[in-house]
Amino acid sequence: MTIEPTLTIAVLLPSRCNVNGDAENGAVLARRATARGLSVDLVLVDSVDALPETVHAVVLGSCDDPSLLDTLDELRPFHDALAAWLQRGVPVLAVANGWKLLGRRFELEPGEWIDGLSIIEGDAPLRMARASDDLVVVPTRGLELETPLLVGYENHARDFRPGTGVQTLGVTQHGRGNGDGTEGALVGPFVGTHLHGPVLAKNPELADRLLLQAIQLAGGTIMLDEAPALHRLDEIAANARDAVLASLG
């Protein structure tokens, strides 16, 4: 009998970066893994000293706008770990402000630009008006998803301008996204998005993409086949997605 390795999922700064429940994306990954009979260690990391020795997937939620600079300071010690994770192929999901802080720079106030961690290439300019609405995205082929739409909601004051080597997550069908008709950022194992919800709860196929990367990184052999325990989770996700799409006509 093959014994599958334990997956370690790290949720960074969950006390600060969870204003829209985005830190719970870690719990979604863990729940979908355990439903398949996998062993999971879900680690809440409030400081770099608390990082586990090995990490197979990373979640960073969104902070609120007034705490941007404080959150940036708390994230700086994670710079080397984040760079190493992406180099190793560790899937990293970052949402809204958490994602913007990992870019090259962001506009704090009109004309005042602050350097980010430069984990990915891209700038986050201020919007004329805050984007707060349902967000529906047609995923890029680079995601290799069968689902025709990614669904969630957005609530952000900054757009995103991808830099060199950054592919977008998809094209917006409803909502603002990056502000230019596209949404999100995709760089190797890194996924950045404005989708709240949490995004992985409403979009299980995206969750399973990240989960498969984590399993492969851990040296596991299990495939993401249909599991009976997932039926209820997928049903809830489908109902939530249908409700959003129905409300938009």
mmCIF file of C-alpha atoms in Angstrom:
data_model
loop_
_atom_site.group_PDB
_atom_site.id
_atom_site.type_symbol
_atom_site.label_atom_id
_atom_site.label_comp_id
_atom_site.label_asym_id
_atom_site.label_seq_id
_atom_site.Cartn_x
_atom_site.Cartn_y
_atom_site.Cartn_z
ATOM 1 C CA MET A 1 0.000 0.000 0.000
ATOM 2 C CA THR A 2 1.311 3.427 -0.971
ATOM 3 C CA ILE A 3 1.315 5.944 1.861
ATOM 4 C CA GLU A 4 0.682 9.465 0.600
ATOM 5 C CA PRO A 5 2.780 12.275 2.123
ATOM 6 C CA THR A 6 1.244 14.911 4.367
ATOM 7 C CA LEU A 7 0.498 18.163 2.542
ATOM 8 C CA THR A 8 1.576 21.316 4.363
ATOM 9 C CA ILE A 9 -0.504 24.375 3.490
ATOM 10 C CA ALA A 10 0.731 27.712 4.866
ATOM 11 C CA VAL A 11 -1.659 30.654 5.295
ATOM 12 C CA LEU A 12 0.370 33.859 5.636
ATOM 13 C CA LEU A 13 -0.660 36.629 8.052
ATOM 14 C CA PRO A 14 -4.211 35.300 8.545
ATOM 15 C CA SER A 15 -4.910 37.739 11.388
ATOM 16 C CA ARG A 16 -4.256 40.742 9.152
ATOM 17 C CA CYS A 17 -5.002 39.441 5.648
ATOM 18 C CA ASN A 18 -8.508 38.031 5.956
ATOM 19 C CA VAL A 19 -10.851 40.988 5.557
ATOM 20 C CA ASN A 20 -12.939 39.180 2.928
ATOM 21 C CA GLY A 21 -12.463 35.667 4.267
ATOM 22 C CA ASP A 22 -9.627 35.127 1.786
ATOM 23 C CA ALA A 23 -7.408 33.344 4.304
ATOM 24 C CA GLU A 24 -10.066 30.611 4.322
ATOM 25 C CA ASN A 25 -8.854 29.584 0.868
ATOM 26 C CA GLY A 26 -6.328 27.553 2.843
ATOM 27 C CA ALA A 27 -9.160 25.749 4.621
ATOM 28 C CA VAL A 28 -10.829 25.072 1.262
ATOM 29 C CA LEU A 29 -7.661 23.425 -0.059
ATOM 30 C CA ALA A 30 -7.341 21.401 3.132
ATOM 31 C CA ARG A 31 -10.978 20.288 3.024
ATOM 32 C CA ARG A 32 -10.753 19.168 -0.595
ATOM 33 C CA ALA A 33 -7.559 17.258 0.188
ATOM 34 C CA THR A 34 -8.975 15.457 3.239
ATOM 35 C CA ALA A 35 -12.106 14.596 1.246
ATOM 36 C CA ARG A 36 -9.780 12.580 -0.962
ATOM 37 C CA GLY A 37 -8.233 10.832 2.012
ATOM 38 C CA LEU A 38 -5.054 12.917 2.125
ATOM 39 C CA SER A 39 -3.349 14.016 5.324
ATOM 40 C CA VAL A 40 -3.036 17.797 5.639
ATOM 41 C CA ASP A 41 -1.215 20.143 7.977
ATOM 42 C CA LEU A 42 -2.846 23.583 7.732
ATOM 43 C CA VAL A 43 -0.440 26.088 9.288
ATOM 44 C CA LEU A 44 -1.442 29.657 10.181
ATOM 45 C CA VAL A 45 1.719 31.758 9.897
ATOM 46 C CA ASP A 46 1.734 35.173 11.588
ATOM 47 C CA SER A 47 5.527 35.610 11.442
ATOM 48 C CA VAL A 48 8.367 34.253 9.356
ATOM 49 C CA ASP A 49 9.669 32.446 12.454
ATOM 50 C CA ALA A 50 6.524 30.309 12.439
ATOM 51 C CA LEU A 51 7.087 28.950 8.928
ATOM 52 C CA PRO A 52 7.206 25.155 8.725
ATOM 53 C CA GLU A 53 10.336 23.599 7.294
ATOM 54 C CA THR A 54 8.515 22.336 4.205
ATOM 55 C CA VAL A 55 5.576 23.987 2.445
ATOM 56 C CA HIS A 56 3.540 22.551 -0.441
ATOM 57 C CA ALA A 57 0.988 25.349 -0.977
ATOM 58 C CA VAL A 58 0.668 28.971 0.164
ATOM 59 C CA VAL A 59 -2.320 31.276 0.626
ATOM 60 C CA LEU A 60 -2.148 35.050 1.183
ATOM 61 C CA GLY A 61 -5.424 36.898 1.638
ATOM 62 C CA SER A 62 -6.215 40.590 1.375
ATOM 63 C CA CYS A 63 -5.639 43.277 3.987
ATOM 64 C CA ASP A 64 -7.673 46.486 4.222
ATOM 65 C CA ASP A 65 -6.387 49.700 2.635
ATOM 66 C CA PRO A 66 -5.479 51.548 5.877
ATOM 67 C CA SER A 67 -3.118 48.722 6.882
ATOM 68 C CA LEU A 68 -1.285 48.435 3.550
ATOM 69 C CA LEU A 69 2.038 49.818 4.784
ATOM 70 C CA ASP A 70 1.960 47.845 8.041
ATOM 71 C CA THR A 71 1.151 44.678 6.121
ATOM 72 C CA LEU A 72 3.967 45.366 3.672
ATOM 73 C CA ASP A 73 6.383 45.628 6.597
ATOM 74 C CA GLU A 74 5.113 42.321 7.987
ATOM 75 C CA LEU A 75 5.486 40.661 4.587
ATOM 76 C CA ARG A 76 9.047 41.826 3.914
ATOM 77 C CA PRO A 77 10.654 39.056 6.021
ATOM 78 C CA PHE A 78 8.837 36.520 3.801
ATOM 79 C CA HIS A 79 10.496 37.798 0.600
ATOM 80 C CA ASP A 80 13.179 35.124 0.329
ATOM 81 C CA ALA A 81 10.778 32.336 1.232
ATOM 82 C CA LEU A 82 8.244 33.482 -1.381
ATOM 83 C CA ALA A 83 10.912 33.693 -4.082
ATOM 84 C CA ALA A 84 12.198 30.225 -3.167
ATOM 85 C CA TRP A 85 8.698 28.731 -3.162
ATOM 86 C CA LEU A 86 7.945 29.998 -6.651
ATOM 87 C CA GLN A 87 11.299 28.755 -7.908
ATOM 88 C CA ARG A 88 10.506 25.297 -6.492
ATOM 89 C CA GLY A 89 7.041 25.284 -8.053
ATOM 90 C CA VAL A 90 5.049 25.752 -4.845
ATOM 91 C CA PRO A 91 1.551 26.985 -5.757
ATOM 92 C CA VAL A 92 0.912 30.431 -4.248
ATOM 93 C CA LEU A 93 -2.528 32.051 -4.242
ATOM 94 C CA ALA A 94 -2.593 35.771 -3.371
ATOM 95 C CA VAL A 95 -5.772 37.853 -3.302
ATOM 96 C CA ALA A 96 -6.375 41.562 -3.889
ATOM 97 C CA ASN A 97 -4.155 43.742 -1.656
ATOM 98 C CA GLY A 98 -2.088 40.745 -0.596
ATOM 99 C CA TRP A 99 -1.323 40.154 -4.271
ATOM 100 C CA LYS A 100 -0.633 43.847 -5.015
ATOM 101 C CA LEU A 101 1.969 44.008 -2.221
ATOM 102 C CA LEU A 102 3.909 41.241 -3.986
ATOM 103 C CA GLY A 103 4.175 43.298 -7.173
ATOM 104 C CA ARG A 104 6.772 45.840 -8.207
ATOM 105 C CA ARG A 105 4.987 48.901 -6.794
ATOM 106 C CA PHE A 106 1.553 50.244 -5.841
ATOM 107 C CA GLU A 107 0.064 53.728 -5.709
ATOM 108 C CA LEU A 108 -0.780 54.487 -2.080
ATOM 109 C CA GLU A 109 -2.153 57.987 -2.690
ATOM 110 C CA PRO A 110 -2.430 59.882 -5.992
ATOM 111 C CA GLY A 111 1.128 60.242 -7.269
ATOM 112 C CA GLU A 112 2.678 58.441 -4.260
ATOM 113 C CA TRP A 113 4.179 55.127 -5.337
ATOM 114 C CA ILE A 114 5.456 52.542 -2.867
ATOM 115 C CA ASP A 115 7.825 49.711 -3.752
ATOM 116 C CA GLY A 116 6.378 46.239 -3.223
ATOM 117 C CA LEU A 117 8.252 42.976 -2.768
ATOM 118 C CA SER A 118 8.766 42.492 -6.547
ATOM 119 C CA ILE A 119 7.956 38.793 -6.311
ATOM 120 C CA ILE A 120 6.087 39.267 -9.589
ATOM 121 C CA GLU A 121 6.353 42.018 -12.197
ATOM 122 C CA GLY A 122 3.506 44.516 -12.236
ATOM 123 C CA ASP A 123 2.204 47.823 -10.899
ATOM 124 C CA ALA A 124 -1.024 48.645 -9.059
ATOM 125 C CA PRO A 125 -2.267 52.178 -9.900
ATOM 126 C CA LEU A 126 -5.140 53.794 -8.011
ATOM 127 C CA ARG A 127 -8.566 53.736 -9.643
ATOM 128 C CA MET A 128 -10.730 56.802 -10.124
ATOM 129 C CA ALA A 129 -13.514 54.978 -8.266
ATOM 130 C CA ARG A 130 -13.456 51.827 -6.158
ATOM 131 C CA ALA A 131 -14.453 48.611 -7.940
ATOM 132 C CA SER A 132 -17.075 46.790 -5.887
ATOM 133 C CA ASP A 133 -19.266 44.330 -7.761
ATOM 134 C CA ASP A 134 -19.675 40.741 -8.802
ATOM 135 C CA LEU A 135 -16.738 39.594 -10.921
ATOM 136 C CA VAL A 136 -17.056 36.997 -13.678
ATOM 137 C CA VAL A 137 -13.999 35.903 -15.636
ATOM 138 C CA VAL A 138 -13.426 33.741 -18.704
ATOM 139 C CA PRO A 139 -10.227 31.867 -17.721
ATOM 140 C CA THR A 140 -7.159 31.907 -19.928
ATOM 141 C CA ARG A 141 -6.125 28.703 -21.680
ATOM 142 C CA GLY A 142 -2.937 28.785 -19.619
ATOM 143 C CA LEU A 143 -4.976 27.745 -16.584
ATOM 144 C CA GLU A 144 -6.100 24.563 -18.340
ATOM 145 C CA LEU A 145 -9.529 24.684 -16.707
ATOM 146 C CA GLU A 146 -12.634 23.120 -18.210
ATOM 147 C CA THR A 147 -14.970 25.510 -16.404
ATOM 148 C CA PRO A 148 -16.148 28.317 -18.712
ATOM 149 C CA LEU A 149 -16.246 30.957 -15.972
ATOM 150 C CA LEU A 150 -14.569 31.946 -12.712
ATOM 151 C CA VAL A 151 -16.986 33.644 -10.326
ATOM 152 C CA GLY A 152 -16.594 35.824 -7.236
ATOM 153 C CA TYR A 153 -16.789 39.448 -6.230
ATOM 154 C CA GLU A 154 -14.320 42.304 -6.232
ATOM 155 C CA ASN A 155 -13.733 45.169 -3.803
ATOM 156 C CA HIS A 156 -10.540 47.057 -4.590
ATOM 157 C CA ALA A 157 -9.209 50.578 -5.060
ATOM 158 C CA ARG A 158 -6.335 49.692 -7.415
ATOM 159 C CA ASP A 159 -6.042 48.155 -10.857
ATOM 160 C CA PHE A 160 -3.137 45.979 -11.982
ATOM 161 C CA ARG A 161 -0.754 46.431 -14.890
ATOM 162 C CA PRO A 162 1.087 43.168 -15.607
ATOM 163 C CA GLY A 163 4.818 43.357 -16.234
ATOM 164 C CA THR A 164 7.198 41.132 -18.176
ATOM 165 C CA GLY A 165 6.432 37.430 -18.005
ATOM 166 C CA VAL A 166 3.035 37.887 -16.341
ATOM 167 C CA GLN A 167 0.021 36.291 -17.958
ATOM 168 C CA THR A 168 -3.459 37.345 -16.925
ATOM 169 C CA LEU A 169 -5.881 34.925 -15.286
ATOM 170 C CA GLY A 170 -8.535 35.616 -17.883
ATOM 171 C CA VAL A 171 -10.864 38.136 -19.500
ATOM 172 C CA THR A 172 -13.591 39.889 -17.537
ATOM 173 C CA GLN A 173 -17.149 39.140 -18.607
ATOM 174 C CA HIS A 174 -18.595 41.238 -15.778
ATOM 175 C CA GLY A 175 -16.812 43.589 -13.396
ATOM 176 C CA ARG A 176 -13.586 45.559 -13.586
ATOM 177 C CA GLY A 177 -10.795 43.133 -12.692
ATOM 178 C CA ASN A 178 -7.430 44.619 -13.661
ATOM 179 C CA GLY A 179 -9.175 47.621 -15.196
ATOM 180 C CA ASP A 180 -8.308 46.846 -18.816
ATOM 181 C CA GLY A 181 -10.675 43.993 -19.608
ATOM 182 C CA THR A 182 -8.452 41.367 -18.031
ATOM 183 C CA GLU A 183 -8.262 39.885 -14.551
ATOM 184 C CA GLY A 184 -5.528 38.628 -12.280
ATOM 185 C CA ALA A 185 -1.959 37.477 -12.746
ATOM 186 C CA LEU A 186 -0.540 34.067 -13.578
ATOM 187 C CA VAL A 187 3.189 33.372 -13.329
ATOM 188 C CA GLY A 188 4.149 29.700 -13.177
ATOM 189 C CA PRO A 189 2.692 28.382 -9.901
ATOM 190 C CA PHE A 190 1.607 31.883 -8.787
ATOM 191 C CA VAL A 191 -2.030 32.999 -9.022
ATOM 192 C CA GLY A 192 -3.019 36.565 -8.135
ATOM 193 C CA THR A 193 -6.672 37.606 -8.307
ATOM 194 C CA HIS A 194 -9.270 40.154 -7.237
ATOM 195 C CA LEU A 195 -11.799 37.324 -6.801
ATOM 196 C CA HIS A 196 -13.140 37.121 -3.269
ATOM 197 C CA GLY A 197 -15.622 34.629 -1.992
ATOM 198 C CA PRO A 198 -13.299 32.905 -0.942
ATOM 199 C CA VAL A 199 -12.359 32.301 -4.574
ATOM 200 C CA LEU A 200 -11.507 28.604 -4.133
ATOM 201 C CA ALA A 201 -14.825 27.815 -2.446
ATOM 202 C CA LYS A 202 -16.765 29.122 -5.442
ATOM 203 C CA ASN A 203 -14.327 27.793 -8.041
ATOM 204 C CA PRO A 204 -13.414 24.209 -7.069
ATOM 205 C CA GLU A 205 -11.659 23.454 -10.341
ATOM 206 C CA LEU A 206 -9.174 26.248 -9.634
ATOM 207 C CA ALA A 207 -8.734 24.835 -6.120
ATOM 208 C CA ASP A 208 -8.023 21.386 -7.535
ATOM 209 C CA ARG A 209 -5.453 22.828 -9.949
ATOM 210 C CA LEU A 210 -3.505 24.246 -7.021
ATOM 211 C CA LEU A 211 -4.046 21.080 -5.005
ATOM 212 C CA LEU A 212 -2.698 18.853 -7.777
ATOM 213 C CA GLN A 213 0.442 21.010 -7.984
ATOM 214 C CA ALA A 214 0.894 20.661 -4.226
ATOM 215 C CA ILE A 215 0.423 16.868 -4.316
ATOM 216 C CA GLN A 216 2.934 16.483 -7.116
ATOM 217 C CA LEU A 217 5.420 18.704 -5.281
ATOM 218 C CA ALA A 218 5.046 16.557 -2.167
ATOM 219 C CA GLY A 219 5.784 13.434 -4.158
ATOM 220 C CA GLY A 220 2.267 12.071 -3.891
ATOM 221 C CA THR A 221 0.706 9.714 -6.402
ATOM 222 C CA ILE A 222 -3.005 10.241 -5.779
ATOM 223 C CA MET A 223 -5.006 11.585 -8.695
ATOM 224 C CA LEU A 224 -7.801 14.105 -8.318
ATOM 225 C CA ASP A 225 -10.541 11.693 -9.328
ATOM 226 C CA GLU A 226 -14.125 12.067 -8.195
ATOM 227 C CA ALA A 227 -14.524 11.424 -4.470
ATOM 228 C CA PRO A 228 -17.967 10.946 -2.836
ATOM 229 C CA ALA A 229 -17.115 13.382 -0.038
ATOM 230 C CA LEU A 230 -16.642 16.124 -2.634
ATOM 231 C CA HIS A 231 -20.170 15.934 -4.002
ATOM 232 C CA ARG A 232 -21.666 18.188 -1.327
ATOM 233 C CA LEU A 233 -18.792 20.689 -1.578
ATOM 234 C CA ASP A 234 -19.170 20.931 -5.343
ATOM 235 C CA GLU A 235 -22.948 21.222 -5.039
ATOM 236 C CA ILE A 236 -22.617 24.189 -2.676
ATOM 237 C CA ALA A 237 -20.107 25.822 -5.035
ATOM 238 C CA ALA A 238 -22.376 25.275 -8.039
ATOM 239 C CA ASN A 239 -25.361 26.793 -6.218
ATOM 240 C CA ALA A 240 -23.331 29.864 -5.243
ATOM 241 C CA ARG A 241 -22.060 30.315 -8.790
ATOM 242 C CA ASP A 242 -25.529 29.852 -10.278
ATOM 243 C CA ALA A 243 -26.953 32.453 -7.897
ATOM 244 C CA VAL A 244 -24.369 35.026 -8.997
ATOM 245 C CA LEU A 245 -24.840 34.330 -12.687
ATOM 246 C CA ALA A 246 -28.636 34.372 -12.373
ATOM 247 C CA SER A 247 -28.530 37.752 -10.638
ATOM 248 C CA LEU A 248 -26.521 39.098 -13.561
ATOM 249 C CA GLY A 249 -28.995 37.748 -16.103
#
